[in-house]
């Protein structure tokens, strides 16, 4: 059997490990644009100079040799030929497969605003090559503008602030981390970033730019006309699945590369996993999808069933947050919140079941919430303080599968 995996990120590496655990004999080839395996979650540590390139790797040094994997690194896929069962690389090489996994992740999306797309001092933050380019550019930069205050934008801000840089962050929502947090929890991080010197422009969009004769943007103009001086701009305004070269009749790309519950695309023997599928944008889910795809490539029938598409852990300035499920309540939801000097908790209850939870400060008892959300357990009848719930509150499951509370 010839296995080919495109991508050496969370999904690709997990798939390779899963195949090698069960099958030491088949040929296994990996192809990646990355010249070096690295954790994207650690890129801010590179920007802050806490880790060098080597320290971003999440596999042992001899991973490929030890697992007898042929690694085509720093190679881009040009075109997939499903009929011939071949992957064509940019240099013209063709790699044959019996089973193929596409785990190409995503690329930063640069919006068509002013000269953002063509200027020489504008970067996304997705790959080590982006972080290296930002680091070089930051050496001479006085004013850094970051567009987007999601996890990636704040990671970039945090990393660069650690090296003493001034950063301005533009966010079109009325709060930072709008996908992960509500206003109360977001404010706690905003205060910490501001104390460290960051400036926020909330409820504002980048609308125009001024570019000099060297092709560098010198000013970002906001939608209220305000002008921000800029030597370096980082755009963290979302991603697009890396699907270029995989356009075929059989492979459907919508928000991501479409897969069935077994992580198979519409093309025979072609699977996809990780951020490229658009199912999720977090590391543990990419790994789980990589593992599931690999099991199915080896002949299994294992469905992918992770309902935590929206689960995030956040830590900036030593403050932890965890959010699972829904963040924005509907009008008909019940919202219960509790706050003290160092902790904030908020739960959203929809139709008697927990739809989302947000914990900030002490996140140590997150397990019970994940369990309630994942298993869609009714909390409608509980009389005790909902924040004091724990696993011992269950006394069992009825024959019909219904959970029963011990109160
Ligand atoms: C700055 C940043 C911070 C993050 N922080 C967190 C966090 O704290 N927690 C969390 O859970 N998640 C975090 N994430 C998200 C997490 O990193 C991703 O969900 C995860 O990396 C997805 O893994 P993947 O294998 O799908 O894709 P990737 O890790 O992106 O890997 C894609 C692979 O495909 C290769 N590739 C792409 N196109 C081609 C091509 N045409 N030809 C050949 N090879 C190609 C690339 O070289 C790469 O090896 C963060 C992401 C970023 C960018």
Coordinates of C-alpha atoms and ligand atoms in Angstrom, one line a residue:
X1 CA 0.0 0.0 0.0
X2 CA 1.3 3.5 -0.8
X3 CA 0.1 6.2 1.6
X4 CA 0.7 9.8 0.8
X5 CA 0.1 12.7 3.2
X6 CA 0.2 16.3 2.2
X7 CA 1.0 18.5 5.1
X8 CA 3.2 18.1 8.2
X9 CA 1.0 20.1 10.6
X10 CA -1.2 18.8 13.5
X11 CA -3.4 16.7 11.2
X12 CA -0.7 15.3 8.9
X13 CA 1.7 14.3 11.6
X14 CA -1.1 12.6 13.7
X15 CA -2.2 10.7 10.6
X16 CA 1.4 9.5 9.9
X17 CA 1.8 8.4 13.5
X18 CA -1.5 6.5 13.4
X19 CA -0.6 4.7 10.2
X20 CA 2.8 3.7 11.5
X21 CA 1.5 2.5 14.8
X22 CA -0.6 -0.1 12.9
X23 CA 1.5 -0.7 9.7
X24 CA 5.3 -0.6 9.6
X25 CA 5.5 -2.1 6.1
X26 CA 3.6 0.1 3.7
X27 CA 5.3 3.0 2.0
X28 CA 4.5 6.4 3.5
X29 CA 5.4 9.7 1.8
X30 CA 4.8 13.2 3.2
X31 CA 4.9 16.4 1.2
X32 CA 4.9 19.8 2.7
X33 CA 5.5 23.4 1.8
X34 CA 7.0 23.7 5.3
X35 CA 10.7 23.2 5.3
X36 CA 10.5 22.4 9.0
X37 CA 7.8 20.9 11.2
X38 CA 6.5 23.5 13.6
X39 CA 3.7 24.3 15.9
X40 CA 1.7 27.2 14.7
X41 CA 0.4 27.7 18.3
X42 CA 4.0 28.6 19.2
X43 CA 4.8 31.2 16.6
X44 CA 4.3 34.0 19.1
X45 CA 7.1 32.5 21.1
X46 CA 9.3 32.9 18.1
X47 CA 8.3 36.6 17.7
X48 CA 9.0 37.2 21.4
X49 CA 12.5 35.5 20.9
X50 CA 11.6 32.9 23.7
X51 CA 12.1 30.1 21.2
X52 CA 14.2 29.6 18.1
X53 CA 13.1 27.8 14.9
X54 CA 14.2 24.4 16.2
X55 CA 12.3 24.8 19.5
X56 CA 9.0 25.2 17.5
X57 CA 9.1 21.6 16.4
X58 CA 6.6 19.2 18.0
X59 CA 8.2 15.9 16.8
X60 CA 11.4 14.2 17.8
X61 CA 14.4 15.1 15.6
X62 CA 14.6 11.7 13.9
X63 CA 10.8 11.3 13.4
X64 CA 10.9 10.7 9.6
X65 CA 13.8 8.3 9.6
X66 CA 12.6 6.3 12.6
X67 CA 9.2 5.9 11.0
X68 CA 10.5 5.2 7.5
X69 CA 8.7 8.2 6.0
X70 CA 9.9 9.8 2.8
X71 CA 9.6 13.5 3.4
X72 CA 9.4 15.8 0.4
X73 CA 9.9 19.1 2.2
X74 CA 9.7 22.7 0.9
X75 CA 7.6 21.3 -2.0
X76 CA 4.3 22.6 -3.1
X77 CA 1.5 20.6 -4.7
X78 CA 0.7 21.9 -8.2
X79 CA -2.1 19.6 -9.1
X80 CA -3.9 16.5 -7.9
X81 CA -4.7 14.0 -10.7
X82 CA -7.4 11.8 -9.2
X83 CA -7.8 9.5 -12.3
X84 CA -4.1 8.7 -12.4
X85 CA -3.9 8.6 -8.5
X86 CA -0.9 11.0 -8.6
X87 CA 0.1 14.2 -6.9
X88 CA 2.0 16.6 -9.2
X89 CA 4.5 18.8 -7.4
X90 CA 5.6 22.3 -8.6
X91 CA 8.9 20.9 -9.8
X92 CA 7.1 18.5 -12.0
X93 CA 7.6 15.4 -9.9
X94 CA 4.6 13.1 -9.7
X95 CA 4.0 11.0 -6.6
X96 CA 1.7 8.0 -6.8
X97 CA -0.7 7.0 -4.1
X98 CA -3.2 4.3 -3.2
X99 CA -4.6 6.4 -0.3
X100 CA -4.1 10.1 -0.1
X101 CA -4.6 12.5 2.8
X102 CA -4.8 16.3 2.2
X103 CA -3.9 18.1 5.4
X104 CA -2.8 21.4 4.0
X105 CA -4.3 23.6 6.7
X106 CA -5.1 27.2 5.8
X107 CA -3.6 30.5 4.7
X108 CA -4.1 34.0 6.1
X109 CA -6.8 36.0 4.4
X110 CA -5.8 39.5 3.5
X111 CA -8.8 41.6 2.7
X112 CA -8.9 43.8 -0.4
X113 CA -8.5 47.0 1.5
X114 CA -6.2 49.8 0.1
X115 CA -2.8 48.3 -0.8
X116 CA -2.9 45.5 1.9
X117 CA -2.6 42.8 -0.7
X118 CA 0.4 44.1 -2.6
X119 CA 2.5 46.1 0.0
X120 CA 5.8 44.7 1.0
X121 CA 5.4 45.3 4.8
X122 CA 2.1 43.4 5.2
X123 CA 2.1 39.9 6.6
X124 CA -0.3 37.2 7.9
X125 CA 0.8 35.0 10.8
X126 CA 0.2 31.3 9.8
X127 CA 3.6 29.8 8.9
X128 CA 7.1 29.9 10.3
X129 CA 8.0 31.8 7.1
X130 CA 5.5 34.5 8.1
X131 CA 7.0 34.7 11.6
X132 CA 10.5 35.0 10.2
X133 CA 9.4 37.8 7.8
X134 CA 7.6 39.6 10.6
X135 CA 10.7 39.3 12.9
X136 CA 13.0 40.7 10.2
X137 CA 10.6 43.6 9.4
X138 CA 10.0 44.3 13.1
X139 CA 13.7 45.0 13.7
X140 CA 13.3 48.3 11.9
X141 CA 9.7 49.0 12.8
X142 CA 8.6 51.7 15.2
X143 CA 4.8 51.5 14.6
X144 CA 3.2 48.1 14.2
X145 CA -0.5 47.9 13.3
X146 CA -2.4 44.6 13.8
X147 CA -5.7 44.2 12.0
X148 CA -7.9 41.7 13.9
X149 CA -7.9 41.0 17.6
X150 CA -8.7 37.3 17.6
X151 CA -6.3 34.7 19.0
X152 CA -3.8 35.1 16.1
X153 CA -3.8 38.9 16.2
X154 CA -3.3 38.9 20.0
X155 CA -0.6 36.2 19.7
X156 CA 1.3 38.5 17.3
X157 CA 0.8 41.5 19.6
X158 CA 1.9 39.6 22.7
X159 CA 5.0 38.3 21.0
X160 CA 6.1 41.6 19.6
X161 CA 5.3 43.5 22.8
X162 CA 7.6 41.1 24.6
X163 CA 10.4 42.5 22.4
X164 CA 9.5 46.1 23.4
X165 CA 7.5 47.1 20.3
X166 CA 4.5 49.5 20.3
X167 CA 1.4 47.9 18.8
X168 CA -1.9 49.3 17.7
X169 CA -4.7 46.8 17.2
X170 CA -7.8 47.5 15.0
X171 CA -10.9 45.4 15.6
X172 CA -14.2 45.8 13.9
X173 CA -16.2 44.2 16.8
X174 CA -16.9 46.1 20.0
X175 CA -14.5 43.9 22.0
X176 CA -11.4 41.9 21.6
X177 CA -11.5 38.1 21.1
X178 CA -15.1 38.5 19.8
X179 CA -15.4 34.9 18.7
X180 CA -14.2 33.4 22.0
X181 CA -15.3 35.8 24.8
X182 CA -18.1 38.0 25.9
X183 CA -17.6 41.7 26.9
X184 CA -16.8 41.1 30.5
X185 CA -14.1 38.4 29.9
X186 CA -12.6 40.3 26.9
X187 CA -12.3 43.5 29.0
X188 CA -9.9 41.7 31.4
X189 CA -7.5 40.9 28.6
X190 CA -7.9 44.3 27.1
X191 CA -6.9 45.9 30.4
X192 CA -3.8 43.7 30.6
X193 CA -2.7 44.5 27.0
X194 CA -3.3 48.2 27.6
X195 CA -1.2 48.2 30.8
X196 CA 1.6 46.6 28.7
X197 CA 1.3 49.4 26.2
X198 CA -1.1 48.2 23.4
X199 CA -3.6 50.6 21.9
X200 CA -6.9 49.3 20.7
X201 CA -9.3 50.7 18.1
X202 CA -12.5 48.8 18.7
X203 CA -15.6 49.0 16.5
X204 CA -13.3 50.3 13.7
X205 CA -12.3 48.9 10.3
X206 CA -9.2 49.5 8.2
X207 CA -10.7 51.3 5.2
X208 CA -7.7 52.7 3.2
X209 CA -3.9 52.8 3.2
X210 CA -1.2 55.2 2.1
X211 CA 1.8 53.5 0.3
X212 CA 5.2 55.0 -0.3
X213 CA 7.3 54.7 -3.5
X214 CA 9.1 51.6 -2.1
X215 CA 5.8 49.7 -1.9
X216 CA 5.4 50.0 1.8
X217 CA 2.3 51.1 3.6
X218 CA 3.1 54.1 5.8
X219 CA -0.4 54.8 7.1
X220 CA -3.5 52.7 7.8
X221 CA -6.7 54.9 7.6
X222 CA -9.6 53.7 9.7
X223 CA -13.3 54.0 8.7
X224 CA -13.7 57.1 10.9
X225 CA -10.8 58.8 9.1
X226 CA -8.3 58.3 11.9
X227 CA -4.8 57.7 10.6
X228 CA -2.4 55.1 12.1
X229 CA 1.3 55.4 11.3
X230 CA 2.6 52.0 10.2
X231 CA 6.0 50.5 9.5
X232 CA 4.7 46.9 9.7
X233 CA 1.2 45.6 9.4
X234 CA 0.0 42.2 10.5
X235 CA -3.3 41.0 9.2
X236 CA -5.1 38.5 11.4
X237 CA -8.6 38.8 9.9
X238 CA -9.3 35.1 9.2
X239 CA -8.1 32.3 7.1
X240 CA -9.0 30.4 3.9
X241 CA -8.5 26.7 3.5
X242 CA -5.4 25.8 1.5
X243 CA -7.2 24.1 -1.4
X244 CA -5.2 25.4 -4.4
X245 CA -4.3 22.6 -6.7
X246 CA -7.0 20.2 -5.5
X247 CA -9.8 21.6 -7.6
X248 CA -11.3 18.5 -9.3
X249 CA -14.9 17.6 -10.2
X250 CA -15.0 15.2 -7.3
X251 CA -13.6 17.4 -4.6
X252 CA -16.0 20.0 -3.4
X253 CA -14.7 23.1 -1.8
X254 CA -17.2 25.3 0.1
X255 CA -16.0 26.9 3.3
X256 CA -13.4 24.1 3.3
X257 CA -12.7 20.9 1.6
X258 CA -15.9 18.8 2.0
X259 CA -15.6 15.5 3.7
X260 CA -18.1 12.8 4.8
X261 CA -18.1 11.5 8.4
X262 CA -15.2 9.3 7.6
X263 CA -13.1 12.2 6.5
X264 CA -13.3 11.1 2.9
X265 CA -13.6 13.7 0.1
X266 CA -15.8 13.0 -3.0
X267 CA -12.7 11.5 -4.7
X268 CA -12.1 7.8 -4.3
X269 CA -9.3 7.1 -1.8
X270 CA -8.7 10.8 -1.1
X271 CA -9.2 12.0 2.5
X272 CA -8.9 15.4 4.1
X273 CA -8.3 16.4 7.7
X274 CA -7.5 19.5 9.8
X275 CA -8.1 23.1 9.1
X276 CA -8.4 22.5 5.3
X277 CA -11.8 20.9 5.9
X278 CA -13.1 24.1 7.6
X279 CA -14.8 21.9 10.3
X280 CA -12.8 23.6 13.0
X281 CA -9.7 25.7 13.5
X282 CA -8.1 24.3 16.6
X283 CA -5.2 22.0 17.1
X284 CA -6.9 19.1 19.1
X285 CA -9.6 18.8 16.4
X286 CA -7.1 18.8 13.6
X287 CA -5.3 15.9 15.4
X288 CA -8.5 14.0 15.9
X289 CA -9.4 14.4 12.3
X290 CA -6.0 13.3 11.2
X291 CA -6.2 10.2 13.3
X292 CA -9.8 9.4 12.1
X293 CA -8.8 9.8 8.5
X294 CA -5.8 7.6 8.9
X295 CA -7.8 4.8 10.5
X296 CA -10.2 5.0 7.6
X297 CA -7.5 5.0 5.0
X298 CA -6.3 1.8 6.5
X299 CA -9.7 0.2 5.9
X300 CA -11.6 1.2 9.1
X301 CA -15.1 2.7 9.4
X302 CA -14.5 5.3 12.1
X303 CA -16.8 8.3 12.1
X304 CA -15.5 11.7 13.2
X305 CA -17.7 12.9 16.0
X306 CA -16.3 15.9 17.7
X307 CA -18.9 18.4 18.7
X308 CA -16.4 20.9 20.2
X309 CA -15.9 22.9 17.0
X310 CA -15.9 25.9 19.2
X311 CA -13.6 25.2 22.1
X312 CA -10.8 27.5 23.0
X313 CA -8.3 27.9 25.8
X314 CA -6.7 31.3 26.1
X315 CA -3.8 32.5 28.2
X316 CA -2.3 35.9 28.1
X317 CA -0.5 37.6 31.0
X318 CA -1.1 34.5 33.1
X319 CA -4.9 34.8 32.9
X320 CA -6.6 31.6 31.7
X321 CA -9.9 31.4 29.9
X322 CA -11.8 28.5 28.5
X323 CA -14.9 28.6 26.3
X324 CA -16.8 25.7 24.9
X325 CA -19.9 25.9 22.7
X326 CA -22.0 29.0 22.1
X327 CA -20.6 32.5 23.0
X328 CA -23.5 34.7 22.0
X329 CA -26.8 33.9 23.6
X330 CA -30.1 34.0 21.8
X331 CA -32.9 36.1 23.2
X332 CA -34.7 33.0 24.5
X333 CA -31.6 31.6 26.3
X334 CA -31.1 31.7 30.0
X335 CA -27.7 33.2 30.9
X336 CA -26.3 32.7 34.4
X337 CA -23.1 34.6 35.3
X338 CA -21.0 34.8 38.4
X339 CA -18.0 37.1 39.0
X340 CA -15.6 37.7 41.9
X341 CA -12.2 39.5 42.1
X342 CA -10.3 36.9 40.1
X343 CA -12.9 34.7 38.5
X344 CA -15.7 35.0 36.0
X345 CA -18.1 32.2 34.9
X346 CA -21.0 32.4 32.5
X347 CA -23.2 29.6 31.2
X348 CA -25.8 29.8 28.4
X349 CA -28.8 27.4 28.8
X350 CA -30.9 26.7 25.8
X351 CA -34.0 24.5 26.0
X352 CA -32.9 23.2 29.4
X353 CA -29.5 22.2 28.2
X354 CA -26.1 23.9 28.5
X355 CA -25.3 25.4 25.1
X356 CA -22.1 27.2 26.1
X357 CA -19.8 27.9 28.9
X358 CA -17.2 30.5 29.5
X359 CA -14.7 30.3 32.4
X360 CA -12.1 32.8 33.3
X361 CA -9.5 32.6 36.1
X362 CA -10.0 29.2 37.6
X363 CA -10.7 26.8 34.8
X364 CA -9.9 23.7 36.7
X365 CA -13.4 22.3 36.8
X366 CA -14.1 22.5 33.0
X367 CA -14.6 18.8 32.6
X368 CA -18.2 18.7 33.9
X369 CA -19.2 21.5 31.5
X370 CA -17.7 19.8 28.5
X371 CA -19.5 16.6 29.5
X372 CA -22.9 18.4 29.9
X373 CA -22.5 20.1 26.5
X374 CA -21.2 17.1 24.6
X375 CA -23.8 14.7 26.0
X376 CA -26.7 17.2 25.8
X377 CA -27.8 16.5 29.3
X378 CA -30.8 18.3 30.6
X379 CA -30.1 20.6 33.6
X380 CA -33.7 21.9 33.6
X381 CA -34.6 20.3 36.9
X382 CA -31.6 21.1 39.0
X383 CA -32.2 23.1 42.2
X384 CA -28.6 23.5 43.5
X385 CA -26.2 26.2 42.4
X386 CA -25.4 25.4 38.8
X387 CA -21.7 26.4 39.3
X388 CA -21.4 23.9 42.1
X389 CA -22.3 20.9 39.8
X390 CA -19.9 18.0 39.7
X391 CA -19.8 14.5 38.5
X392 CA -21.0 13.1 41.8
X393 CA -24.4 14.8 41.1
X394 CA -25.2 12.0 38.7
X395 CA -26.5 8.8 40.1
X396 CA -27.1 7.0 36.9
X397 CA -28.5 6.5 33.5
X398 CA -32.0 5.2 32.9
X399 CA -32.5 2.3 30.5
X400 CA -33.5 4.7 27.7
X401 CA -30.2 6.5 28.1
X402 CA -31.5 9.4 30.1
X403 CA -29.3 10.8 32.8
X404 CA -30.7 11.3 36.3
X405 CA -29.6 13.9 38.8
X406 CA -28.9 13.2 42.5
X407 CA -30.8 16.0 44.2
Ligands
LIG1 C1 -0.6 32.0 15.3 C2 -1.5 30.9 15.6 C3 -1.8 30.5 16.9 C4 -2.7 29.4 17.2 N1 -2.9 29.1 18.5 C5 -3.7 28.0 18.7 C6 -4.0 27.6 20.1 O1 -3.5 28.3 21.0 N2 -4.8 26.5 20.3 C7 -5.3 25.8 19.3 O2 -5.9 24.8 19.5 N3 -5.0 26.1 18.0 C8 -4.3 27.2 17.7 N4 -4.0 27.6 16.4 C9 -4.6 26.8 15.3 C10 -3.8 25.5 15.0 O3 -2.5 25.8 14.9 C11 -4.4 24.8 13.8 O4 -5.7 24.4 14.1 C12 -3.6 23.6 13.4 O5 -2.3 24.0 13.1 C13 -4.2 22.9 12.1 O6 -3.4 21.9 11.8 P1 -3.4 21.3 10.2 O7 -2.6 20.1 10.2 O8 -4.8 21.3 9.7 O9 -2.8 22.5 9.4 P2 -1.4 23.3 9.5 O10 -0.8 23.1 10.9 O11 -1.6 24.6 9.0 O12 -0.4 22.4 8.5 C14 -0.6 22.5 7.1 C15 0.5 21.8 6.4 O13 0.2 21.7 5.0 C16 1.3 22.1 4.3 N5 0.8 22.7 3.0 C17 -0.1 23.7 2.8 N6 -0.3 23.9 1.5 C18 0.5 23.0 0.8 C19 0.7 22.7 -0.6 N7 0.1 23.4 -1.5 N8 1.6 21.8 -0.9 C20 2.3 21.1 0.1 N9 2.1 21.3 1.4 C21 1.2 22.2 1.8 C22 2.0 23.2 5.1 O14 3.4 23.3 4.8 C23 1.9 22.5 6.5 O15 2.9 21.5 6.7 C24 -3.2 28.7 16.1 C25 -2.9 29.0 14.8 C26 -2.1 30.1 14.5 C27 -1.8 30.5 13.1

